[in-house]
Coordinates of C-alpha atoms in Angstrom, one line a residue:
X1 CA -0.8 46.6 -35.3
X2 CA -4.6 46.7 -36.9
X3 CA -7.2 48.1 -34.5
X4 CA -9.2 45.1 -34.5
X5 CA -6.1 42.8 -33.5
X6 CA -5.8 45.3 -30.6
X7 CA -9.2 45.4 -29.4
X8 CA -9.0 41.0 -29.7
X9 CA -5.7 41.2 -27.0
X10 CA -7.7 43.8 -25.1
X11 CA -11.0 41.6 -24.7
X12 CA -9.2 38.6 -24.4
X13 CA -7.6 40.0 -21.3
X14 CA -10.9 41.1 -19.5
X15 CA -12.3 37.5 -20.8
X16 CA -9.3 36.0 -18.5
X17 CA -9.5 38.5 -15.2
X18 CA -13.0 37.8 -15.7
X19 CA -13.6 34.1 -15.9
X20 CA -10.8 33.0 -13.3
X21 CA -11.6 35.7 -10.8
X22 CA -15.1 35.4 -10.7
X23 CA -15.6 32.0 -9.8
X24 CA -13.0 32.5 -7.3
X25 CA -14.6 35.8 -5.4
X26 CA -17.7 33.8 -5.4
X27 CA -16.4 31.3 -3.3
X28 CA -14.9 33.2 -1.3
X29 CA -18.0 35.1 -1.0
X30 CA -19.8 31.2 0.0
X31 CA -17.1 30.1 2.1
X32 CA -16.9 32.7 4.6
X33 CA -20.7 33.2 5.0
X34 CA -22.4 34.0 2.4
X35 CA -25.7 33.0 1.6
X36 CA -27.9 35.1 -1.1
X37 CA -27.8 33.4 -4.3
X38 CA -29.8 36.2 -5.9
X39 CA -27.8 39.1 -4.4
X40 CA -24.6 36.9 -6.1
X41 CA -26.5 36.9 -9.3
X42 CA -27.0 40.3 -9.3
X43 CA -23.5 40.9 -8.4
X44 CA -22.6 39.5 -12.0
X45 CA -24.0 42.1 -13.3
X46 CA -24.5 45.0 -11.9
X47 CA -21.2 46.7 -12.8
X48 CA -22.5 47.3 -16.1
X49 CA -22.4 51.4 -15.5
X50 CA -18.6 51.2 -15.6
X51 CA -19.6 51.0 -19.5
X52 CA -20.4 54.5 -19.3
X53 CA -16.8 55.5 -19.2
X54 CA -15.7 53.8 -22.8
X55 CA -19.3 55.0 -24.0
X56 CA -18.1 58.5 -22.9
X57 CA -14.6 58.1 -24.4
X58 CA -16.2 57.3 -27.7
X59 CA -19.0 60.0 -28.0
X60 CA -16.1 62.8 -27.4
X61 CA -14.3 61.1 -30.0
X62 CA -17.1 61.0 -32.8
X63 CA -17.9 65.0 -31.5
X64 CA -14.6 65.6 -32.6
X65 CA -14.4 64.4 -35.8
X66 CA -17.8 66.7 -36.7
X67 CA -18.4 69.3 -38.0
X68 CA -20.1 72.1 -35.8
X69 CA -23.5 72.0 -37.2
X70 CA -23.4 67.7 -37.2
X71 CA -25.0 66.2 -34.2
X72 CA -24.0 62.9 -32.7
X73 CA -26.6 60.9 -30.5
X74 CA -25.1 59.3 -27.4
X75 CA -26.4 55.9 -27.7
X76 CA -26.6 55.1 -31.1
X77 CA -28.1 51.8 -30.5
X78 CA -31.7 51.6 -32.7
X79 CA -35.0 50.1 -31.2
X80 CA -34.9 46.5 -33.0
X81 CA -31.6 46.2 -31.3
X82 CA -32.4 47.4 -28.2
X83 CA -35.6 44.8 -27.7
X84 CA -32.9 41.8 -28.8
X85 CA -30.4 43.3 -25.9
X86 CA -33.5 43.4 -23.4
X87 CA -34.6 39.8 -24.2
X88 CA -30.9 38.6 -24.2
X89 CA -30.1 40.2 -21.0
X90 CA -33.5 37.9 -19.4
X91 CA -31.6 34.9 -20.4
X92 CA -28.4 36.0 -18.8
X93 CA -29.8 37.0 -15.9
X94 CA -31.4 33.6 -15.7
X95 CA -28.0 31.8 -16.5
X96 CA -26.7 34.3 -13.5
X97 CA -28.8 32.3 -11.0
X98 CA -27.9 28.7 -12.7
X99 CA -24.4 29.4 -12.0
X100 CA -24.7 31.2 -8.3
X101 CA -26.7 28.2 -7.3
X102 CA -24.1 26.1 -9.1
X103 CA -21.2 27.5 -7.2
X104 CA -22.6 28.0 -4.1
X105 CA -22.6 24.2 -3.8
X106 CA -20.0 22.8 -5.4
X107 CA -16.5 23.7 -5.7
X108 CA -14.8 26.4 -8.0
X109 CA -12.5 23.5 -10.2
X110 CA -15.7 21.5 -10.1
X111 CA -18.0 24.1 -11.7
X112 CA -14.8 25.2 -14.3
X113 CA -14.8 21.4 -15.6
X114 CA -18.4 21.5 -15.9
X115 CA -18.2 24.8 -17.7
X116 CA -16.2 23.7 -19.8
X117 CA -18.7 21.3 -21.5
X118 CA -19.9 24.8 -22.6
X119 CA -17.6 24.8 -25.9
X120 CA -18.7 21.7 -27.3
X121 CA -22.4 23.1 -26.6
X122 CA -21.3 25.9 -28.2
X123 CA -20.4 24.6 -31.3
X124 CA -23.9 22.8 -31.6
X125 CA -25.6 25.8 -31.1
X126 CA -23.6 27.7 -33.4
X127 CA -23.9 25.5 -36.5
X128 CA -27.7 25.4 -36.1
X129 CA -27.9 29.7 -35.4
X130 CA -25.2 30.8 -37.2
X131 CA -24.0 28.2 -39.8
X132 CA -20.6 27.8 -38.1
X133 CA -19.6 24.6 -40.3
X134 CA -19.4 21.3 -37.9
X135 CA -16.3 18.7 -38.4
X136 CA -15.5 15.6 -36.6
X137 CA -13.4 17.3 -34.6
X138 CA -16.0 19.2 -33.3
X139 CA -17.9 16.1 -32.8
X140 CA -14.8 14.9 -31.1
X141 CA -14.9 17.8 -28.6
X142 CA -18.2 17.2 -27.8
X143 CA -17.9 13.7 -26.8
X144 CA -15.3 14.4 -24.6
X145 CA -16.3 17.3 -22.8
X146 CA -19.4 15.1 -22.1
X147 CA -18.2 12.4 -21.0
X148 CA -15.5 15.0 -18.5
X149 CA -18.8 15.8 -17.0
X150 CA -20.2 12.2 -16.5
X151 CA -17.1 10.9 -14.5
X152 CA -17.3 13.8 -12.5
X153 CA -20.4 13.3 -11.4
X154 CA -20.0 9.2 -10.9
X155 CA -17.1 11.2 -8.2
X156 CA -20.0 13.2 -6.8
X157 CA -19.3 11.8 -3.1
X158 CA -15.7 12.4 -2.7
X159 CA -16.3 16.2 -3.9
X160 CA -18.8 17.5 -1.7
X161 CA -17.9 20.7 0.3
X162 CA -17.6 20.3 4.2
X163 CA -21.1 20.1 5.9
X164 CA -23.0 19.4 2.3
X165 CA -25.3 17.3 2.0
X166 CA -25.7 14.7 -1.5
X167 CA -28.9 16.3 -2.7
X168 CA -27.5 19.6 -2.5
X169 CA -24.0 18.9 -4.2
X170 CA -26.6 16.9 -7.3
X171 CA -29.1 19.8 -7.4
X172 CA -26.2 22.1 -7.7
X173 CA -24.1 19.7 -9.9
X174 CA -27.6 19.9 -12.6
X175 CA -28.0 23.7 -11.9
X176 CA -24.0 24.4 -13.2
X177 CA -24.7 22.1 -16.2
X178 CA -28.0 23.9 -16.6
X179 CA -26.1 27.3 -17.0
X180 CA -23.6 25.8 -19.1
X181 CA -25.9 25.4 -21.4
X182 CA -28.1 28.3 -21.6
X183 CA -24.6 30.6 -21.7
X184 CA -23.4 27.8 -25.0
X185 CA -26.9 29.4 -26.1
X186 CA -26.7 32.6 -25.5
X187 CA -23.0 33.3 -27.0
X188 CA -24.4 32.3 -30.9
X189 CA -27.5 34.3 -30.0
X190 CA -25.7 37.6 -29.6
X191 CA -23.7 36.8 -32.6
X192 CA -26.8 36.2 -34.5
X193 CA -28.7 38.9 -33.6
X194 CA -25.0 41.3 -35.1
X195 CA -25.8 39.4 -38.1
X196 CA -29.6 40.2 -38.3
X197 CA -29.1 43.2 -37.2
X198 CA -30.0 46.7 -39.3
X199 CA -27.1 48.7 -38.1
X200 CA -23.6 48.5 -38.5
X201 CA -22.3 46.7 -35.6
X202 CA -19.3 48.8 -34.3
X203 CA -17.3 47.9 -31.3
X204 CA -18.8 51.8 -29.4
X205 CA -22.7 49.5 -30.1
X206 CA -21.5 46.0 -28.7
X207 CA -20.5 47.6 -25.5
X208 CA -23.8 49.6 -25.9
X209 CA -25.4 46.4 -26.0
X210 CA -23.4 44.4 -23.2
X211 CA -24.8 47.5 -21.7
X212 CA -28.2 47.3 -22.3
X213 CA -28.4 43.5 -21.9
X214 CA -26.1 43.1 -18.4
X215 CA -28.9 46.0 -17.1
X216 CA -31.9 44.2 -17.7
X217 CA -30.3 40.8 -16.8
X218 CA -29.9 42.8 -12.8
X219 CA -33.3 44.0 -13.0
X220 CA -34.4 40.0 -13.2
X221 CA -31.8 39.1 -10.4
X222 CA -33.4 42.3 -8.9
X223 CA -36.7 41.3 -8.4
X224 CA -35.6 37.8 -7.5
X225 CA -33.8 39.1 -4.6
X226 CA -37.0 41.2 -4.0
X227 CA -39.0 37.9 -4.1
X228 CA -36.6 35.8 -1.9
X229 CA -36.3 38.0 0.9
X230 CA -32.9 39.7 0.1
X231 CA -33.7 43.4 -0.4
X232 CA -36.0 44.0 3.1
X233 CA -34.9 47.7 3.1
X234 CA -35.3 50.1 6.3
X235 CA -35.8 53.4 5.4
X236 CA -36.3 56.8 8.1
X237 CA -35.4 60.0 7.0
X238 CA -34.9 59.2 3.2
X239 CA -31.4 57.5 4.2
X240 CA -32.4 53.4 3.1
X241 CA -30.1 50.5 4.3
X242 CA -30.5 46.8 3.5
X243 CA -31.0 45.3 6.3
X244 CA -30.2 41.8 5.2
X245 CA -27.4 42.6 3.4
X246 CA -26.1 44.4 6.4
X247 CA -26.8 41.8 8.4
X248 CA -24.8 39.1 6.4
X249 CA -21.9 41.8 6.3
X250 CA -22.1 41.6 10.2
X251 CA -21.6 37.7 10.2
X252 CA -18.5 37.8 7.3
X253 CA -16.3 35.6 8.9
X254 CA -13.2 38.3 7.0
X255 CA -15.3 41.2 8.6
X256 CA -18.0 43.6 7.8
X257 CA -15.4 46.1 6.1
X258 CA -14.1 42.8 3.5
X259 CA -17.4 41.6 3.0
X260 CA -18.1 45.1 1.0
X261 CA -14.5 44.4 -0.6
X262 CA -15.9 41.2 -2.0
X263 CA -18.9 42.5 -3.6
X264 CA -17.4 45.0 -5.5
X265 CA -14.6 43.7 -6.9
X266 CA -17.0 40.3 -7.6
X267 CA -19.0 43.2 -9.5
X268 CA -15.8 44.7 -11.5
X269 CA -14.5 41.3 -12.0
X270 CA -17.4 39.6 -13.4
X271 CA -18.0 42.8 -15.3
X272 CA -15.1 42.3 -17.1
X273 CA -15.6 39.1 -18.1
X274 CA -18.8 40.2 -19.5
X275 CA -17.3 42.7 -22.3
X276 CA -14.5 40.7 -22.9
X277 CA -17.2 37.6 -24.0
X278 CA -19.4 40.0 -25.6
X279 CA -16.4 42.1 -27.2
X280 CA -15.1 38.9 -28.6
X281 CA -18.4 38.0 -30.7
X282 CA -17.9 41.0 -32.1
X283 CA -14.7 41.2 -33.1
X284 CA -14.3 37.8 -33.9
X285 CA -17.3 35.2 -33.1
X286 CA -18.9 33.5 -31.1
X287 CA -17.0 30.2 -30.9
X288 CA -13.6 32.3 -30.7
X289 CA -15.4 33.1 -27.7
X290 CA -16.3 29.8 -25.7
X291 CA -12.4 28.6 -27.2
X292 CA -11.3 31.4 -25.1
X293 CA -13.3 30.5 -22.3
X294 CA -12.4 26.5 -22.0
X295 CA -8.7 27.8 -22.6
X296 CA -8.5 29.2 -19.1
X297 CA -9.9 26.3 -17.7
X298 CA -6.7 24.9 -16.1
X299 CA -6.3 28.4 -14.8
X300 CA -9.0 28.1 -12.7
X301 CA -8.7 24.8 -11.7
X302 CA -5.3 25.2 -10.6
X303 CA -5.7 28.4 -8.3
X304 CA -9.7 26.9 -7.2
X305 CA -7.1 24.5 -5.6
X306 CA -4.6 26.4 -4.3
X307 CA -6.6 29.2 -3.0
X308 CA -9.1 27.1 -1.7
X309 CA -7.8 23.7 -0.7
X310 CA -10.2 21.9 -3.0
X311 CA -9.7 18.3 -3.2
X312 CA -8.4 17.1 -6.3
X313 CA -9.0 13.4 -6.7
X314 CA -8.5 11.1 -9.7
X315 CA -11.8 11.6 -11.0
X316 CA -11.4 15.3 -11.9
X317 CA -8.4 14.7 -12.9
X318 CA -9.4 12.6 -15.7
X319 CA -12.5 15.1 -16.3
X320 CA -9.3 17.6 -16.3
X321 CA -7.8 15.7 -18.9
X322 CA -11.1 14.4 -21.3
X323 CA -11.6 18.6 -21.2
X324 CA -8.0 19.7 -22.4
X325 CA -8.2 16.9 -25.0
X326 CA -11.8 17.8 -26.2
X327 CA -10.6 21.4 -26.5
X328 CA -7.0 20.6 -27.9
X329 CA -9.2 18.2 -30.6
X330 CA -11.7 21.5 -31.2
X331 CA -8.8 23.7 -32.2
X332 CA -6.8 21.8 -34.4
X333 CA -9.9 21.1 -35.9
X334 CA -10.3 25.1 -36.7
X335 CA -6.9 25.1 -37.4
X336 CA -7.0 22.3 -40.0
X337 CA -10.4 23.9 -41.2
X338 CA -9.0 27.8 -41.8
X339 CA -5.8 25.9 -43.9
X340 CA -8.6 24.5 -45.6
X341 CA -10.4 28.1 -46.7
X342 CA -6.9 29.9 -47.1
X343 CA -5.7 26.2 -49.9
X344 CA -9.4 27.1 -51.9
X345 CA -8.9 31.0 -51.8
X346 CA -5.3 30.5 -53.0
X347 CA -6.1 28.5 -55.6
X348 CA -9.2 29.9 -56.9
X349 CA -6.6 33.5 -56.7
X350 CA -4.6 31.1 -59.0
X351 CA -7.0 30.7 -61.9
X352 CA -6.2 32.1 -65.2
X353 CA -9.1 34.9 -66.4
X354 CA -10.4 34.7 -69.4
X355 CA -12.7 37.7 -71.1
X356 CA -16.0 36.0 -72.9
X357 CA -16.3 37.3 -76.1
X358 CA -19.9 38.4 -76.7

C-alpha cells in the first residue's frame, strides 16, 4: 500500500472521531451546564500541542537519515508560510465562535444538517480559489443543500431546545450557517495557499501548519474569553486558578471531576478533526475534504438523537434527505468527471507519434 493511500485512511479516520464527537461533547458540555461560548471555542483548539509528538516523530526520522555533519531544523516551515498559517488560524478561530454559539442553541442533528450546506459552499469557493472545475452536478448539490437548510428553518419552532427562547434558536440558527460558510472558505484557502506556496508541501509541514494555525486561532478565542469575563484568574502564591471555570465545574450537573473529563477529550476530539481536515487538503484536496465531512453527516445525526433525545420531526427529515441527495448528486458528479480525465488521458496515450522531419 502507497504511503499517501495510508496517510488518506489515517486522516480520514481522525476527520470521523473528530466531526461526530465533537458536536456531541459540546452538547453535552451545554446540556448539563455549560455556559462559556468562548472557553468552548477555545476548547476546539487548544489541543494543537499534541502535534508536537508527530512533529517529534518526524524530526528523529530526517536526523537519521543524515549525515553527521548535516543539520536538520525542527520546524521547517518558512516565514511566508508561517504569516498565511497566522492569518488562517484568525479565521478559524472566528469560525470556532460561529459554531459554539451555533450549538449552544440549537441541537447537534440540527447544526450537522446545516453544516452540511458546507460542501456545496465548498465547491463555490473552490472553483473561484482554486480552479476546481464546476458541473451541474455541483450546481445540483448546491441547490439542495440550500434548500435542506431553508425547510429547516420554516421547522424552527418545533426544534427549539427545552427552556429556548425563538430569538435565540434564529440568532443561533444564522450564527451555524455563518460558520458553515466561513469553514466552505477556509478549506480552499489552505489548499491555495499549498499551491502558492514556496516550499515543498510535505505531510511533516501541513501538520506544522495545522499547528501554527490551530495556535493562533486559541490566542483569538483567548482573548475573547479575556474580554467576556471567562478567564477572571485568582492568583496567591504563584499557584493561579480560574475562578470561573472552577465555578462552572462546581455546578456540572455530571460533577466537578466530569466536567474536566469533558473538556479534554472535547480538546482531543476536536483536535483530531482538525488534522484530519487539514491532512486531507494535503493529501488530496480540499473538496475531498468537505465530501468527507457531509459523508458523516447521518452519523451524527443518528447518534445527536440517540444520545441526546433530540426530536426528529418531518422537517429534518426531509432536510436529512435534500442533504444525502445533494451529496450523493456531488459525488457521482466527481465520479462521472474523473472517468471523464482518465477517457482523454487514455486516448491521447493512444495516439500514434510521429518524428517531424526538419
Amino acid at each position: 500500500m502507497k504511503m499517501k493511500t495510508v496517510l488518506v485512511i489515517i486522516n480520514c479516520i481522525f476527520l470521523a472521531i473528530g466531526n461526530c464527537g465533537g458536536p456531541l461533547m459540546m452538547r453535552l458540555y451545554f446540556s448539563n451546564g455549560g455556559q462559556r461560548i468562548w472557553f468552548s471555542s477555545f476548547l476546539q483548539t487548544v489541543g494543537c500541542p499534541l502535534i508536537i509528538f508527530p512533529l517529534l516523530f518526524s524530526f528523529i526520522r530526517r536526523l537519521r537519515c543524515l549525515d553527521e555533519q548535516e543539520k536538520t531544523p525542527f520546524f521547517l516551515m518558512k516565514p511566508p508560510l508561517f504569516i498565511a498559517a497566522i492569518l488562517v488560524g484568525l479565521l478559524m478561530g472566528f469560525d470556532n465562535y460561529l459554531y459554539s454559539y451555533g450549538l449552544a442553541y440549537i441541537p447537534v442533528s440540527t447544526a450537522s444538517l446545516i453544516i452540511s450546506a458546507q460542501l456545496g459552499f465548498t465547491a463555490l469557493f473552490a472553483f473561484f480559489m482554486v480552479k476546481q472545475k464546476f458541473t451541474p452536478f455541483t450546481i445540483n448539490a448546491v441547490v439542495l443543500l440550500t434548500v435542506g437548510a431553508v425547510v429547516l428553518a420554516l421547522n424552527s419552532d418545533s426544534d427549539k431546545l427545552a427552556n429556548e427562547t425563538h430569538k435565540e434558536y434564529v440568532v443561533g440558527f444564522l450564527m451555524t450557517i455563518g460558520a458553515a460558510l466561513l469553514y466552505a472558505f477556509i478549506l480552499p484557502l489552505v489548499e491555495l495557499t499549498y499551491k502558492k506556496s514556496c516550499q515543498r508541501i510535505t505531510y511533516t509541514l501541513a501538520l506544522e501548519f495545522q499547528m501554527v494555525l490551530c495556535f493562533f486561532a486559541t490566542c483569538f478565542c483567548l482573548v475573547g474569553m479575556l474580554a467576556a469575563g471567562d478567564f477572571k484568574v485568582k492568583h496567591a502564591l504563584f499557584i493561579f486558578k480560574n475562578r470561573v471555570i472552577a465555578g462552572e465545574a462546581r455546578d456540572f450537573k455530571l460533577g466537578e471531576s466530569l466536567y474536566y473529563v469533558v473538556v479534554v477529550f472535547t480538546a482531543v476530539i476536536w483536535q483530531a478533526f482538525f488534522v484530519g481536515a487539514i491532512g486531507l487538503i494535503f493529501c488530496a484536496s480540499s473538496l475531498v475534504s468537505g465530501i468527507m465531512i457531509s459523508a458523516l453527516l447521518p452519523v451524527t445525526v443518528i447518534l445527536a438523537v440517540i444520545c441526546f433525545q433530540e426530536k426528529f420531526q418531518a422537517g429534518k427529515g426531509v432536510a436529512l434527505a435534500l442533504s444525502l441527495w445533494g451529496s450523493v448528486s456531488y459525488f457521482y458528479g466527481q465520479m462521472k468527471s474523473e472517468e471523464k480525465t482518465k477517457a482523454q488521458e487514455t486516448q491521447l496515450s493512444q495516439l500514434p507519434v510521429t518524428d517531424s522531419e526538419t
